Amino acid sequence: IYFSLIDLPADAHERSDYLGQILRAARRRNEAAEITSVLMIEHAFAAQVLEGDGSRIRETFQRIAADER
């Protein structure tokens, strides 16, 4: 489980597009890594639960931690 701040666009349409891009990329990467996750976003806060093989979770978390969004 990790928590982070996310810089979302103020415009509702742009925010929806932005979140859609994040979700599509996460689904694609999670499938390739054979992990599952739940992403929760409230205002500027994000929380995600990652589930799967420990080494793949660590690799995924390192990639997420390096993401400056």
mmCIF file of the N, C-alpha and C atoms, coordinates in Angstrom:
data_MODEL
# 
_entry.id   MODEL 
# 
loop_
_atom_site.group_PDB 
_atom_site.id 
_atom_site.type_symbol 
_atom_site.label_atom_id 
_atom_site.label_alt_id 
_atom_site.label_comp_id 
_atom_site.label_asym_id 
_atom_site.label_entity_id 
_atom_site.label_seq_id 
_atom_site.pdbx_PDB_ins_code 
_atom_site.Cartn_x 
_atom_site.Cartn_y 
_atom_site.Cartn_z 
_atom_site.occupancy 
_atom_site.B_iso_or_equiv 
_atom_site.pdbx_formal_charge 
_atom_site.auth_seq_id 
_atom_site.auth_comp_id 
_atom_site.auth_asym_id 
_atom_site.auth_atom_id 
_atom_site.pdbx_PDB_model_num 
ATOM 1   N N  . ILE A 1 1  ? 0.865   -1.176  0.000   1.00 0.00 ? 1  ILE A N  1 
ATOM 2   C CA . ILE A 1 1  ? 0.000   0.000   0.000   1.00 0.00 ? 1  ILE A CA 1 
ATOM 3   C C  . ILE A 1 1  ? 0.897   1.220   0.000   1.00 0.00 ? 1  ILE A C  1 
ATOM 4   N N  . TYR A 1 2  ? 0.578   2.179   -0.850  1.00 0.00 ? 2  TYR A N  1 
ATOM 5   C CA . TYR A 1 2  ? 1.313   3.437   -0.800  1.00 0.00 ? 2  TYR A CA 1 
ATOM 6   C C  . TYR A 1 2  ? 0.340   4.587   -0.979  1.00 0.00 ? 2  TYR A C  1 
ATOM 7   N N  . PHE A 1 3  ? 0.779   5.751   -0.527  1.00 0.00 ? 3  PHE A N  1 
ATOM 8   C CA . PHE A 1 3  ? -0.006  6.979   -0.621  1.00 0.00 ? 3  PHE A CA 1 
ATOM 9   C C  . PHE A 1 3  ? 0.850   8.033   -1.300  1.00 0.00 ? 3  PHE A C  1 
ATOM 10  N N  . SER A 1 4  ? 0.207   8.901   -2.071  1.00 0.00 ? 4  SER A N  1 
ATOM 11  C CA . SER A 1 4  ? 0.953   9.976   -2.716  1.00 0.00 ? 4  SER A CA 1 
ATOM 12  C C  . SER A 1 4  ? 0.033   11.149  -3.010  1.00 0.00 ? 4  SER A C  1 
ATOM 13  N N  . LEU A 1 5  ? 0.651   12.258  -3.335  1.00 0.00 ? 5  LEU A N  1 
ATOM 14  C CA . LEU A 1 5  ? -0.081  13.424  -3.811  1.00 0.00 ? 5  LEU A CA 1 
ATOM 15  C C  . LEU A 1 5  ? -0.059  13.374  -5.325  1.00 0.00 ? 5  LEU A C  1 
ATOM 16  N N  . ILE A 1 6  ? -1.144  13.806  -5.937  1.00 0.00 ? 6  ILE A N  1 
ATOM 17  C CA . ILE A 1 6  ? -1.234  13.797  -7.396  1.00 0.00 ? 6  ILE A CA 1 
ATOM 18  C C  . ILE A 1 6  ? -1.683  15.183  -7.850  1.00 0.00 ? 6  ILE A C  1 
ATOM 19  N N  . ASP A 1 7  ? -1.000  15.714  -8.849  1.00 0.00 ? 7  ASP A N  1 
ATOM 20  C CA . ASP A 1 7  ? -1.291  17.052  -9.367  1.00 0.00 ? 7  ASP A CA 1 
ATOM 21  C C  . ASP A 1 7  ? -2.309  16.917  -10.495 1.00 0.00 ? 7  ASP A C  1 
ATOM 22  N N  . LEU A 1 8  ? -3.574  17.102  -10.165 1.00 0.00 ? 8  LEU A N  1 
ATOM 23  C CA . LEU A 1 8  ? -4.658  16.941  -11.142 1.00 0.00 ? 8  LEU A CA 1 
ATOM 24  C C  . LEU A 1 8  ? -5.035  18.272  -11.775 1.00 0.00 ? 8  LEU A C  1 
ATOM 25  N N  . PRO A 1 9  ? -5.381  18.267  -13.063 1.00 0.00 ? 9  PRO A N  1 
ATOM 26  C CA . PRO A 1 9  ? -5.867  19.487  -13.704 1.00 0.00 ? 9  PRO A CA 1 
ATOM 27  C C  . PRO A 1 9  ? -7.156  19.970  -13.025 1.00 0.00 ? 9  PRO A C  1 
ATOM 28  N N  . ALA A 1 10 ? -7.340  21.271  -12.978 1.00 0.00 ? 10 ALA A N  1 
ATOM 29  C CA . ALA A 1 10 ? -8.534  21.857  -12.355 1.00 0.00 ? 10 ALA A CA 1 
ATOM 30  C C  . ALA A 1 10 ? -9.784  21.610  -13.200 1.00 0.00 ? 10 ALA A C  1 
ATOM 31  N N  . ASP A 1 11 ? -9.639  21.622  -14.511 1.00 0.00 ? 11 ASP A N  1 
ATOM 32  C CA . ASP A 1 11 ? -10.775 21.422  -15.406 1.00 0.00 ? 11 ASP A CA 1 
ATOM 33  C C  . ASP A 1 11 ? -11.246 19.970  -15.339 1.00 0.00 ? 11 ASP A C  1 
ATOM 34  N N  . ALA A 1 12 ? -12.533 19.771  -15.141 1.00 0.00 ? 12 ALA A N  1 
ATOM 35  C CA . ALA A 1 12 ? -13.091 18.424  -14.964 1.00 0.00 ? 12 ALA A CA 1 
ATOM 36  C C  . ALA A 1 12 ? -12.827 17.521  -16.168 1.00 0.00 ? 12 ALA A C  1 
ATOM 37  N N  . HIS A 1 13 ? -12.960 18.052  -17.385 1.00 0.00 ? 13 HIS A N  1 
ATOM 38  C CA . HIS A 1 13 ? -12.740 17.244  -18.593 1.00 0.00 ? 13 HIS A CA 1 
ATOM 39  C C  . HIS A 1 13 ? -11.264 16.844  -18.697 1.00 0.00 ? 13 HIS A C  1 
ATOM 40  N N  . GLU A 1 14 ? -10.362 17.794  -18.464 1.00 0.00 ? 14 GLU A N  1 
ATOM 41  C CA . GLU A 1 14 ? -8.931  17.498  -18.514 1.00 0.00 ? 14 GLU A CA 1 
ATOM 42  C C  . GLU A 1 14 ? -8.554  16.500  -17.418 1.00 0.00 ? 14 GLU A C  1 
ATOM 43  N N  . ARG A 1 15 ? -9.147  16.665  -16.235 1.00 0.00 ? 15 ARG A N  1 
ATOM 44  C CA . ARG A 1 15 ? -8.876  15.749  -15.120 1.00 0.00 ? 15 ARG A CA 1 
ATOM 45  C C  . ARG A 1 15 ? -9.312  14.332  -15.481 1.00 0.00 ? 15 ARG A C  1 
ATOM 46  N N  . SER A 1 16 ? -10.488 14.199  -16.082 1.00 0.00 ? 16 SER A N  1 
ATOM 47  C CA . SER A 1 16 ? -10.993 12.892  -16.481 1.00 0.00 ? 16 SER A CA 1 
ATOM 48  C C  . SER A 1 16 ? -10.075 12.245  -17.515 1.00 0.00 ? 16 SER A C  1 
ATOM 49  N N  . ASP A 1 17 ? -9.639  13.016  -18.496 1.00 0.00 ? 17 ASP A N  1 
ATOM 50  C CA . ASP A 1 17 ? -8.710  12.492  -19.507 1.00 0.00 ? 17 ASP A CA 1 
ATOM 51  C C  . ASP A 1 17 ? -7.392  12.063  -18.881 1.00 0.00 ? 17 ASP A C  1 
ATOM 52  N N  . TYR A 1 18 ? -6.876  12.883  -17.989 1.00 0.00 ? 18 TYR A N  1 
ATOM 53  C CA . TYR A 1 18 ? -5.607  12.619  -17.324 1.00 0.00 ? 18 TYR A CA 1 
ATOM 54  C C  . TYR A 1 18 ? -5.682  11.325  -16.515 1.00 0.00 ? 18 TYR A C  1 
ATOM 55  N N  . LEU A 1 19 ? -6.740  11.184  -15.722 1.00 0.00 ? 19 LEU A N  1 
ATOM 56  C CA . LEU A 1 19 ? -6.912  9.974   -14.918 1.00 0.00 ? 19 LEU A CA 1 
ATOM 57  C C  . LEU A 1 19 ? -7.118  8.748   -15.801 1.00 0.00 ? 19 LEU A C  1 
ATOM 58  N N  . GLY A 1 20 ? -7.823  8.917   -16.909 1.00 0.00 ? 20 GLY A N  1 
ATOM 59  C CA . GLY A 1 20 ? -8.002  7.816   -17.855 1.00 0.00 ? 20 GLY A CA 1 
ATOM 60  C C  . GLY A 1 20 ? -6.676  7.328   -18.404 1.00 0.00 ? 20 GLY A C  1 
ATOM 61  N N  . GLN A 1 21 ? -5.775  8.269   -18.720 1.00 0.00 ? 21 GLN A N  1 
ATOM 62  C CA . GLN A 1 21 ? -4.452  7.898   -19.217 1.00 0.00 ? 21 GLN A CA 1 
ATOM 63  C C  . GLN A 1 21 ? -3.678  7.107   -18.167 1.00 0.00 ? 21 GLN A C  1 
ATOM 64  N N  . ILE A 1 22 ? -3.744  7.570   -16.913 1.00 0.00 ? 22 ILE A N  1 
ATOM 65  C CA . ILE A 1 22 ? -3.048  6.874   -15.831 1.00 0.00 ? 22 ILE A CA 1 
ATOM 66  C C  . ILE A 1 22 ? -3.607  5.468   -15.662 1.00 0.00 ? 22 ILE A C  1 
ATOM 67  N N  . LEU A 1 23 ? -4.924  5.336   -15.665 1.00 0.00 ? 23 LEU A N  1 
ATOM 68  C CA . LEU A 1 23 ? -5.550  4.033   -15.456 1.00 0.00 ? 23 LEU A CA 1 
ATOM 69  C C  . LEU A 1 23 ? -5.249  3.056   -16.584 1.00 0.00 ? 23 LEU A C  1 
ATOM 70  N N  . ARG A 1 24 ? -5.289  3.548   -17.827 1.00 0.00 ? 24 ARG A N  1 
ATOM 71  C CA . ARG A 1 24 ? -4.985  2.670   -18.962 1.00 0.00 ? 24 ARG A CA 1 
ATOM 72  C C  . ARG A 1 24 ? -3.542  2.166   -18.899 1.00 0.00 ? 24 ARG A C  1 
ATOM 73  N N  . ALA A 1 25 ? -2.611  3.063   -18.565 1.00 0.00 ? 25 ALA A N  1 
ATOM 74  C CA . ALA A 1 25 ? -1.205  2.668   -18.461 1.00 0.00 ? 25 ALA A CA 1 
ATOM 75  C C  . ALA A 1 25 ? -1.010  1.684   -17.312 1.00 0.00 ? 25 ALA A C  1 
ATOM 76  N N  . ALA A 1 26 ? -1.667  1.926   -16.178 1.00 0.00 ? 26 ALA A N  1 
ATOM 77  C CA . ALA A 1 26 ? -1.543  1.032   -15.021 1.00 0.00 ? 26 ALA A CA 1 
ATOM 78  C C  . ALA A 1 26 ? -2.079  -0.356  -15.349 1.00 0.00 ? 26 ALA A C  1 
ATOM 79  N N  . ARG A 1 27 ? -3.208  -0.425  -16.006 1.00 0.00 ? 27 ARG A N  1 
ATOM 80  C CA . ARG A 1 27 ? -3.773  -1.732  -16.373 1.00 0.00 ? 27 ARG A CA 1 
ATOM 81  C C  . ARG A 1 27 ? -2.824  -2.512  -17.282 1.00 0.00 ? 27 ARG A C  1 
ATOM 82  N N  . ARG A 1 28 ? -2.271  -1.813  -18.264 1.00 0.00 ? 28 ARG A N  1 
ATOM 83  C CA . ARG A 1 28 ? -1.363  -2.456  -19.220 1.00 0.00 ? 28 ARG A CA 1 
ATOM 84  C C  . ARG A 1 28 ? -0.099  -2.961  -18.502 1.00 0.00 ? 28 ARG A C  1 
ATOM 85  N N  . ARG A 1 29 ? 0.474   -2.113  -17.660 1.00 0.00 ? 29 ARG A N  1 
ATOM 86  C CA . ARG A 1 29 ? 1.705   -2.494  -16.955 1.00 0.00 ? 29 ARG A CA 1 
ATOM 87  C C  . ARG A 1 29 ? 1.445   -3.576  -15.916 1.00 0.00 ? 29 ARG A C  1 
ATOM 88  N N  . ASN A 1 30 ? 0.325   -3.467  -15.205 1.00 0.00 ? 30 ASN A N  1 
ATOM 89  C CA . ASN A 1 30 ? 0.000   -4.477  -14.198 1.00 0.00 ? 30 ASN A CA 1 
ATOM 90  C C  . ASN A 1 30 ? -0.191  -5.846  -14.838 1.00 0.00 ? 30 ASN A C  1 
ATOM 91  N N  . GLU A 1 31 ? -0.859  -5.868  -15.975 1.00 0.00 ? 31 GLU A N  1 
ATOM 92  C CA . GLU A 1 31 ? -1.068  -7.139  -16.668 1.00 0.00 ? 31 GLU A CA 1 
ATOM 93  C C  . GLU A 1 31 ? 0.267   -7.747  -17.086 1.00 0.00 ? 31 GLU A C  1 
ATOM 94  N N  . ALA A 1 32 ? 1.151   -6.922  -17.611 1.00 0.00 ? 32 ALA A N  1 
ATOM 95  C CA . ALA A 1 32 ? 2.464   -7.410  -18.038 1.00 0.00 ? 32 ALA A CA 1 
ATOM 96  C C  . ALA A 1 32 ? 3.283   -7.918  -16.847 1.00 0.00 ? 32 ALA A C  1 
ATOM 97  N N  . ALA A 1 33 ? 3.127   -7.284  -15.683 1.00 0.00 ? 33 ALA A N  1 
ATOM 98  C CA . ALA A 1 33 ? 3.869   -7.681  -14.481 1.00 0.00 ? 33 ALA A CA 1 
ATOM 99  C C  . ALA A 1 33 ? 3.159   -8.776  -13.694 1.00 0.00 ? 33 ALA A C  1 
ATOM 100 N N  . GLU A 1 34 ? 1.973   -9.149  -14.153 1.00 0.00 ? 34 GLU A N  1 
ATOM 101 C CA . GLU A 1 34 ? 1.154   -10.164 -13.487 1.00 0.00 ? 34 GLU A CA 1 
ATOM 102 C C  . GLU A 1 34 ? 0.854   -9.787  -12.033 1.00 0.00 ? 34 GLU A C  1 
ATOM 103 N N  . ILE A 1 35 ? 0.462   -8.522  -11.850 1.00 0.00 ? 35 ILE A N  1 
ATOM 104 C CA . ILE A 1 35 ? 0.031   -8.055  -10.536 1.00 0.00 ? 35 ILE A CA 1 
ATOM 105 C C  . ILE A 1 35 ? -1.354  -7.437  -10.670 1.00 0.00 ? 35 ILE A C  1 
ATOM 106 N N  . THR A 1 36 ? -1.999  -7.234  -9.544  1.00 0.00 ? 36 THR A N  1 
ATOM 107 C CA . THR A 1 36 ? -3.282  -6.537  -9.526  1.00 0.00 ? 36 THR A CA 1 
ATOM 108 C C  . THR A 1 36 ? -3.146  -5.351  -8.588  1.00 0.00 ? 36 THR A C  1 
ATOM 109 N N  . SER A 1 37 ? -4.066  -4.397  -8.747  1.00 0.00 ? 37 SER A N  1 
ATOM 110 C CA . SER A 1 37 ? -4.013  -3.219  -7.891  1.00 0.00 ? 37 SER A CA 1 
ATOM 111 C C  . SER A 1 37 ? -5.383  -2.570  -7.806  1.00 0.00 ? 37 SER A C  1 
ATOM 112 N N  . VAL A 1 38 ? -5.523  -1.777  -6.772  1.00 0.00 ? 38 VAL A N  1 
ATOM 113 C CA . VAL A 1 38 ? -6.699  -0.922  -6.604  1.00 0.00 ? 38 VAL A CA 1 
ATOM 114 C C  . VAL A 1 38 ? -6.166  0.480   -6.394  1.00 0.00 ? 38 VAL A C  1 
ATOM 115 N N  . LEU A 1 39 ? -6.619  1.421   -7.195  1.00 0.00 ? 39 LEU A N  1 
ATOM 116 C CA . LEU A 1 39 ? -6.190  2.815   -7.091  1.00 0.00 ? 39 LEU A CA 1 
ATOM 117 C C  . LEU A 1 39 ? -7.370  3.642   -6.628  1.00 0.00 ? 39 LEU A C  1 
ATOM 118 N N  . MET A 1 40 ? -7.153  4.402   -5.563  1.00 0.00 ? 40 MET A N  1 
ATOM 119 C CA . MET A 1 40 ? -8.196  5.288   -5.036  1.00 0.00 ? 40 MET A CA 1 
ATOM 120 C C  . MET A 1 40 ? -7.666  6.716   -5.082  1.00 0.00 ? 40 MET A C  1 
ATOM 121 N N  . ILE A 1 41 ? -8.481  7.632   -5.614  1.00 0.00 ? 41 ILE A N  1 
ATOM 122 C CA . ILE A 1 41 ? -8.077  9.032   -5.696  1.00 0.00 ? 41 ILE A CA 1 
ATOM 123 C C  . ILE A 1 41 ? -9.184  9.887   -5.102  1.00 0.00 ? 41 ILE A C  1 
ATOM 124 N N  . GLU A 1 42 ? -8.781  10.762  -4.197  1.00 0.00 ? 42 GLU A N  1 
ATOM 125 C CA . GLU A 1 42 ? -9.703  11.714  -3.571  1.00 0.00 ? 42 GLU A CA 1 
ATOM 126 C C  . GLU A 1 42 ? -9.006  13.061  -3.570  1.00 0.00 ? 42 GLU A C  1 
ATOM 127 N N  . HIS A 1 43 ? -9.570  13.997  -4.335  1.00 0.00 ? 43 HIS A N  1 
ATOM 128 C CA . HIS A 1 43 ? -8.964  15.324  -4.505  1.00 0.00 ? 43 HIS A CA 1 
ATOM 129 C C  . HIS A 1 43 ? -7.535  15.146  -5.004  1.00 0.00 ? 43 HIS A C  1 
ATOM 130 N N  . ALA A 1 44 ? -6.537  15.576  -4.253  1.00 0.00 ? 44 ALA A N  1 
ATOM 131 C CA . ALA A 1 44 ? -5.147  15.486  -4.707  1.00 0.00 ? 44 ALA A CA 1 
ATOM 132 C C  . ALA A 1 44 ? -4.399  14.317  -4.063  1.00 0.00 ? 44 ALA A C  1 
ATOM 133 N N  . PHE A 1 45 ? -5.106  13.412  -3.422  1.00 0.00 ? 45 PHE A N  1 
ATOM 134 C CA . PHE A 1 45 ? -4.477  12.285  -2.730  1.00 0.00 ? 45 PHE A CA 1 
ATOM 135 C C  . PHE A 1 45 ? -4.780  10.980  -3.463  1.00 0.00 ? 45 PHE A C  1 
ATOM 136 N N  . ALA A 1 46 ? -3.755  10.147  -3.561  1.00 0.00 ? 46 ALA A N  1 
ATOM 137 C CA . ALA A 1 46 ? -3.916  8.840   -4.190  1.00 0.00 ? 46 ALA A CA 1 
ATOM 138 C C  . ALA A 1 46 ? -3.419  7.770   -3.224  1.00 0.00 ? 46 ALA A C  1 
ATOM 139 N N  . ALA A 1 47 ? -4.101  6.651   -3.228  1.00 0.00 ? 47 ALA A N  1 
ATOM 140 C CA . ALA A 1 47 ? -3.676  5.477   -2.463  1.00 0.00 ? 47 ALA A CA 1 
ATOM 141 C C  . ALA A 1 47 ? -3.825  4.282   -3.390  1.00 0.00 ? 47 ALA A C  1 
ATOM 142 N N  . GLN A 1 48 ? -2.868  3.403   -3.327  1.00 0.00 ? 48 GLN A N  1 
ATOM 143 C CA . GLN A 1 48 ? -2.932  2.215   -4.177  1.00 0.00 ? 48 GLN A CA 1 
ATOM 144 C C  . GLN A 1 48 ? -2.481  0.992   -3.396  1.00 0.00 ? 48 GLN A C  1 
ATOM 145 N N  . VAL A 1 49 ? -3.213  -0.079  -3.589  1.00 0.00 ? 49 VAL A N  1 
ATOM 146 C CA . VAL A 1 49 ? -2.867  -1.385  -3.033  1.00 0.00 ? 49 VAL A CA 1 
ATOM 147 C C  . VAL A 1 49 ? -2.368  -2.229  -4.197  1.00 0.00 ? 49 VAL A C  1 
ATOM 148 N N  . LEU A 1 50 ? -1.171  -2.769  -4.047  1.00 0.00 ? 50 LEU A N  1 
ATOM 149 C CA . LEU A 1 50 ? -0.579  -3.642  -5.058  1.00 0.00 ? 50 LEU A CA 1 
ATOM 150 C C  . LEU A 1 50 ? -0.559  -5.061  -4.519  1.00 0.00 ? 50 LEU A C  1 
ATOM 151 N N  . GLU A 1 51 ? -0.870  -6.036  -5.388  1.00 0.00 ? 51 GLU A N  1 
ATOM 152 C CA . GLU A 1 51 ? -0.913  -7.426  -4.956  1.00 0.00 ? 51 GLU A CA 1 
ATOM 153 C C  . GLU A 1 51 ? -0.266  -8.303  -6.022  1.00 0.00 ? 51 GLU A C  1 
ATOM 154 N N  . GLY A 1 52 ? 0.575   -9.202  -5.567  1.00 0.00 ? 52 GLY A N  1 
ATOM 155 C CA . GLY A 1 52 ? 1.220   -10.126 -6.483  1.00 0.00 ? 52 GLY A CA 1 
ATOM 156 C C  . GLY A 1 52 ? 2.543   -10.603 -5.914  1.00 0.00 ? 52 GLY A C  1 
ATOM 157 N N  . ASP A 1 53 ? 3.385   -11.152 -6.778  1.00 0.00 ? 53 ASP A N  1 
ATOM 158 C CA . ASP A 1 53 ? 4.702   -11.633 -6.390  1.00 0.00 ? 53 ASP A CA 1 
ATOM 159 C C  . ASP A 1 53 ? 5.527   -10.484 -5.809  1.00 0.00 ? 53 ASP A C  1 
ATOM 160 N N  . GLY A 1 54 ? 6.206   -10.742 -4.687  1.00 0.00 ? 54 GLY A N  1 
ATOM 161 C CA . GLY A 1 54 ? 6.952   -9.695  -3.991  1.00 0.00 ? 54 GLY A CA 1 
ATOM 162 C C  . GLY A 1 54 ? 7.961   -8.963  -4.850  1.00 0.00 ? 54 GLY A C  1 
ATOM 163 N N  . SER A 1 55 ? 8.724   -9.686  -5.666  1.00 0.00 ? 55 SER A N  1 
ATOM 164 C CA . SER A 1 55 ? 9.738   -9.030  -6.494  1.00 0.00 ? 55 SER A CA 1 
ATOM 165 C C  . SER A 1 55 ? 9.089   -8.140  -7.553  1.00 0.00 ? 55 SER A C  1 
ATOM 166 N N  . ARG A 1 56 ? 7.984   -8.576  -8.092  1.00 0.00 ? 56 ARG A N  1 
ATOM 167 C CA . ARG A 1 56 ? 7.281   -7.759  -9.102  1.00 0.00 ? 56 ARG A CA 1 
ATOM 168 C C  . ARG A 1 56 ? 6.639   -6.538  -8.463  1.00 0.00 ? 56 ARG A C  1 
ATOM 169 N N  . ILE A 1 57 ? 6.168   -6.688  -7.226  1.00 0.00 ? 57 ILE A N  1 
ATOM 170 C CA . ILE A 1 57 ? 5.599   -5.538  -6.509  1.00 0.00 ? 57 ILE A CA 1 
ATOM 171 C C  . ILE A 1 57 ? 6.700   -4.520  -6.241  1.00 0.00 ? 57 ILE A C  1 
ATOM 172 N N  . ARG A 1 58 ? 7.869   -4.974  -5.804  1.00 0.00 ? 58 ARG A N  1 
ATOM 173 C CA . ARG A 1 58 ? 8.981   -4.046  -5.548  1.00 0.00 ? 58 ARG A CA 1 
ATOM 174 C C  . ARG A 1 58 ? 9.395   -3.319  -6.823  1.00 0.00 ? 58 ARG A C  1 
ATOM 175 N N  . GLU A 1 59 ? 9.483   -4.037  -7.939  1.00 0.00 ? 59 GLU A N  1 
ATOM 176 C CA . GLU A 1 59 ? 9.830   -3.408  -9.223  1.00 0.00 ? 59 GLU A CA 1 
ATOM 177 C C  . GLU A 1 59 ? 8.783   -2.362  -9.607  1.00 0.00 ? 59 GLU A C  1 
ATOM 178 N N  . THR A 1 60 ? 7.525   -2.712  -9.436  1.00 0.00 ? 60 THR A N  1 
ATOM 179 C CA . THR A 1 60 ? 6.438   -1.797  -9.781  1.00 0.00 ? 60 THR A CA 1 
ATOM 180 C C  . THR A 1 60 ? 6.477   -0.573  -8.880  1.00 0.00 ? 60 THR A C  1 
ATOM 181 N N  . PHE A 1 61 ? 6.695   -0.781  -7.589  1.00 0.00 ? 61 PHE A N  1 
ATOM 182 C CA . PHE A 1 61 ? 6.739   0.344   -6.668  1.00 0.00 ? 61 PHE A CA 1 
ATOM 183 C C  . PHE A 1 61 ? 7.904   1.271   -7.007  1.00 0.00 ? 61 PHE A C  1 
ATOM 184 N N  . GLN A 1 62 ? 9.055   0.721   -7.363  1.00 0.00 ? 62 GLN A N  1 
ATOM 185 C CA . GLN A 1 62 ? 10.194  1.562   -7.746  1.00 0.00 ? 62 GLN A CA 1 
ATOM 186 C C  . GLN A 1 62 ? 9.859   2.408   -8.965  1.00 0.00 ? 62 GLN A C  1 
ATOM 187 N N  . ARG A 1 63 ? 9.175   1.826   -9.932  1.00 0.00 ? 63 ARG A N  1 
ATOM 188 C CA . ARG A 1 63 ? 8.781   2.577   -11.124 1.00 0.00 ? 63 ARG A CA 1 
ATOM 189 C C  . ARG A 1 63 ? 7.791   3.675   -10.756 1.00 0.00 ? 63 ARG A C  1 
ATOM 190 N N  . ILE A 1 64 ? 6.824   3.349   -9.908  1.00 0.00 ? 64 ILE A N  1 
ATOM 191 C CA . ILE A 1 64 ? 5.823   4.340   -9.477  1.00 0.00 ? 64 ILE A CA 1 
ATOM 192 C C  . ILE A 1 64 ? 6.509   5.466   -8.701  1.00 0.00 ? 64 ILE A C  1 
ATOM 193 N N  . ALA A 1 65 ? 7.418   5.112   -7.810  1.00 0.00 ? 65 ALA A N  1 
ATOM 194 C CA . ALA A 1 65 ? 8.111   6.125   -6.995  1.00 0.00 ? 65 ALA A CA 1 
ATOM 195 C C  . ALA A 1 65 ? 8.918   7.094   -7.842  1.00 0.00 ? 65 ALA A C  1 
ATOM 196 N N  . ALA A 1 66 ? 9.402   6.642   -8.985  1.00 0.00 ? 66 ALA A N  1 
ATOM 197 C CA . ALA A 1 66 ? 10.185  7.496   -9.876  1.00 0.00 ? 66 ALA A CA 1 
ATOM 198 C C  . ALA A 1 66 ? 9.307   8.394   -10.754 1.00 0.00 ? 66 ALA A C  1 
ATOM 199 N N  . ASP A 1 67 ? 8.027   8.122   -10.814 1.00 0.00 ? 67 ASP A N  1 
ATOM 200 C CA . ASP A 1 67 ? 7.077   8.882   -11.643 1.00 0.00 ? 67 ASP A CA 1 
ATOM 201 C C  . ASP A 1 67 ? 6.808   10.236  -10.975 1.00 0.00 ? 67 ASP A C  1 
ATOM 202 N N  . GLU A 1 68 ? 7.108   11.312  -11.651 1.00 0.00 ? 68 GLU A N  1 
ATOM 203 C CA . GLU A 1 68 ? 6.970   12.639  -11.064 1.00 0.00 ? 68 GLU A CA 1 
ATOM 204 C C  . GLU A 1 68 ? 5.569   13.234  -11.148 1.00 0.00 ? 68 GLU A C  1 
ATOM 205 N N  . ARG A 1 69 ? 4.614   12.486  -11.699 1.00 0.00 ? 69 ARG A N  1 
ATOM 206 C CA . ARG A 1 69 ? 3.259   13.027  -11.751 1.00 0.00 ? 69 ARG A CA 1 
ATOM 207 C C  . ARG A 1 69 ? 2.711   13.117  -10.346 1.00 0.00 ? 69 ARG A C  1 
# 
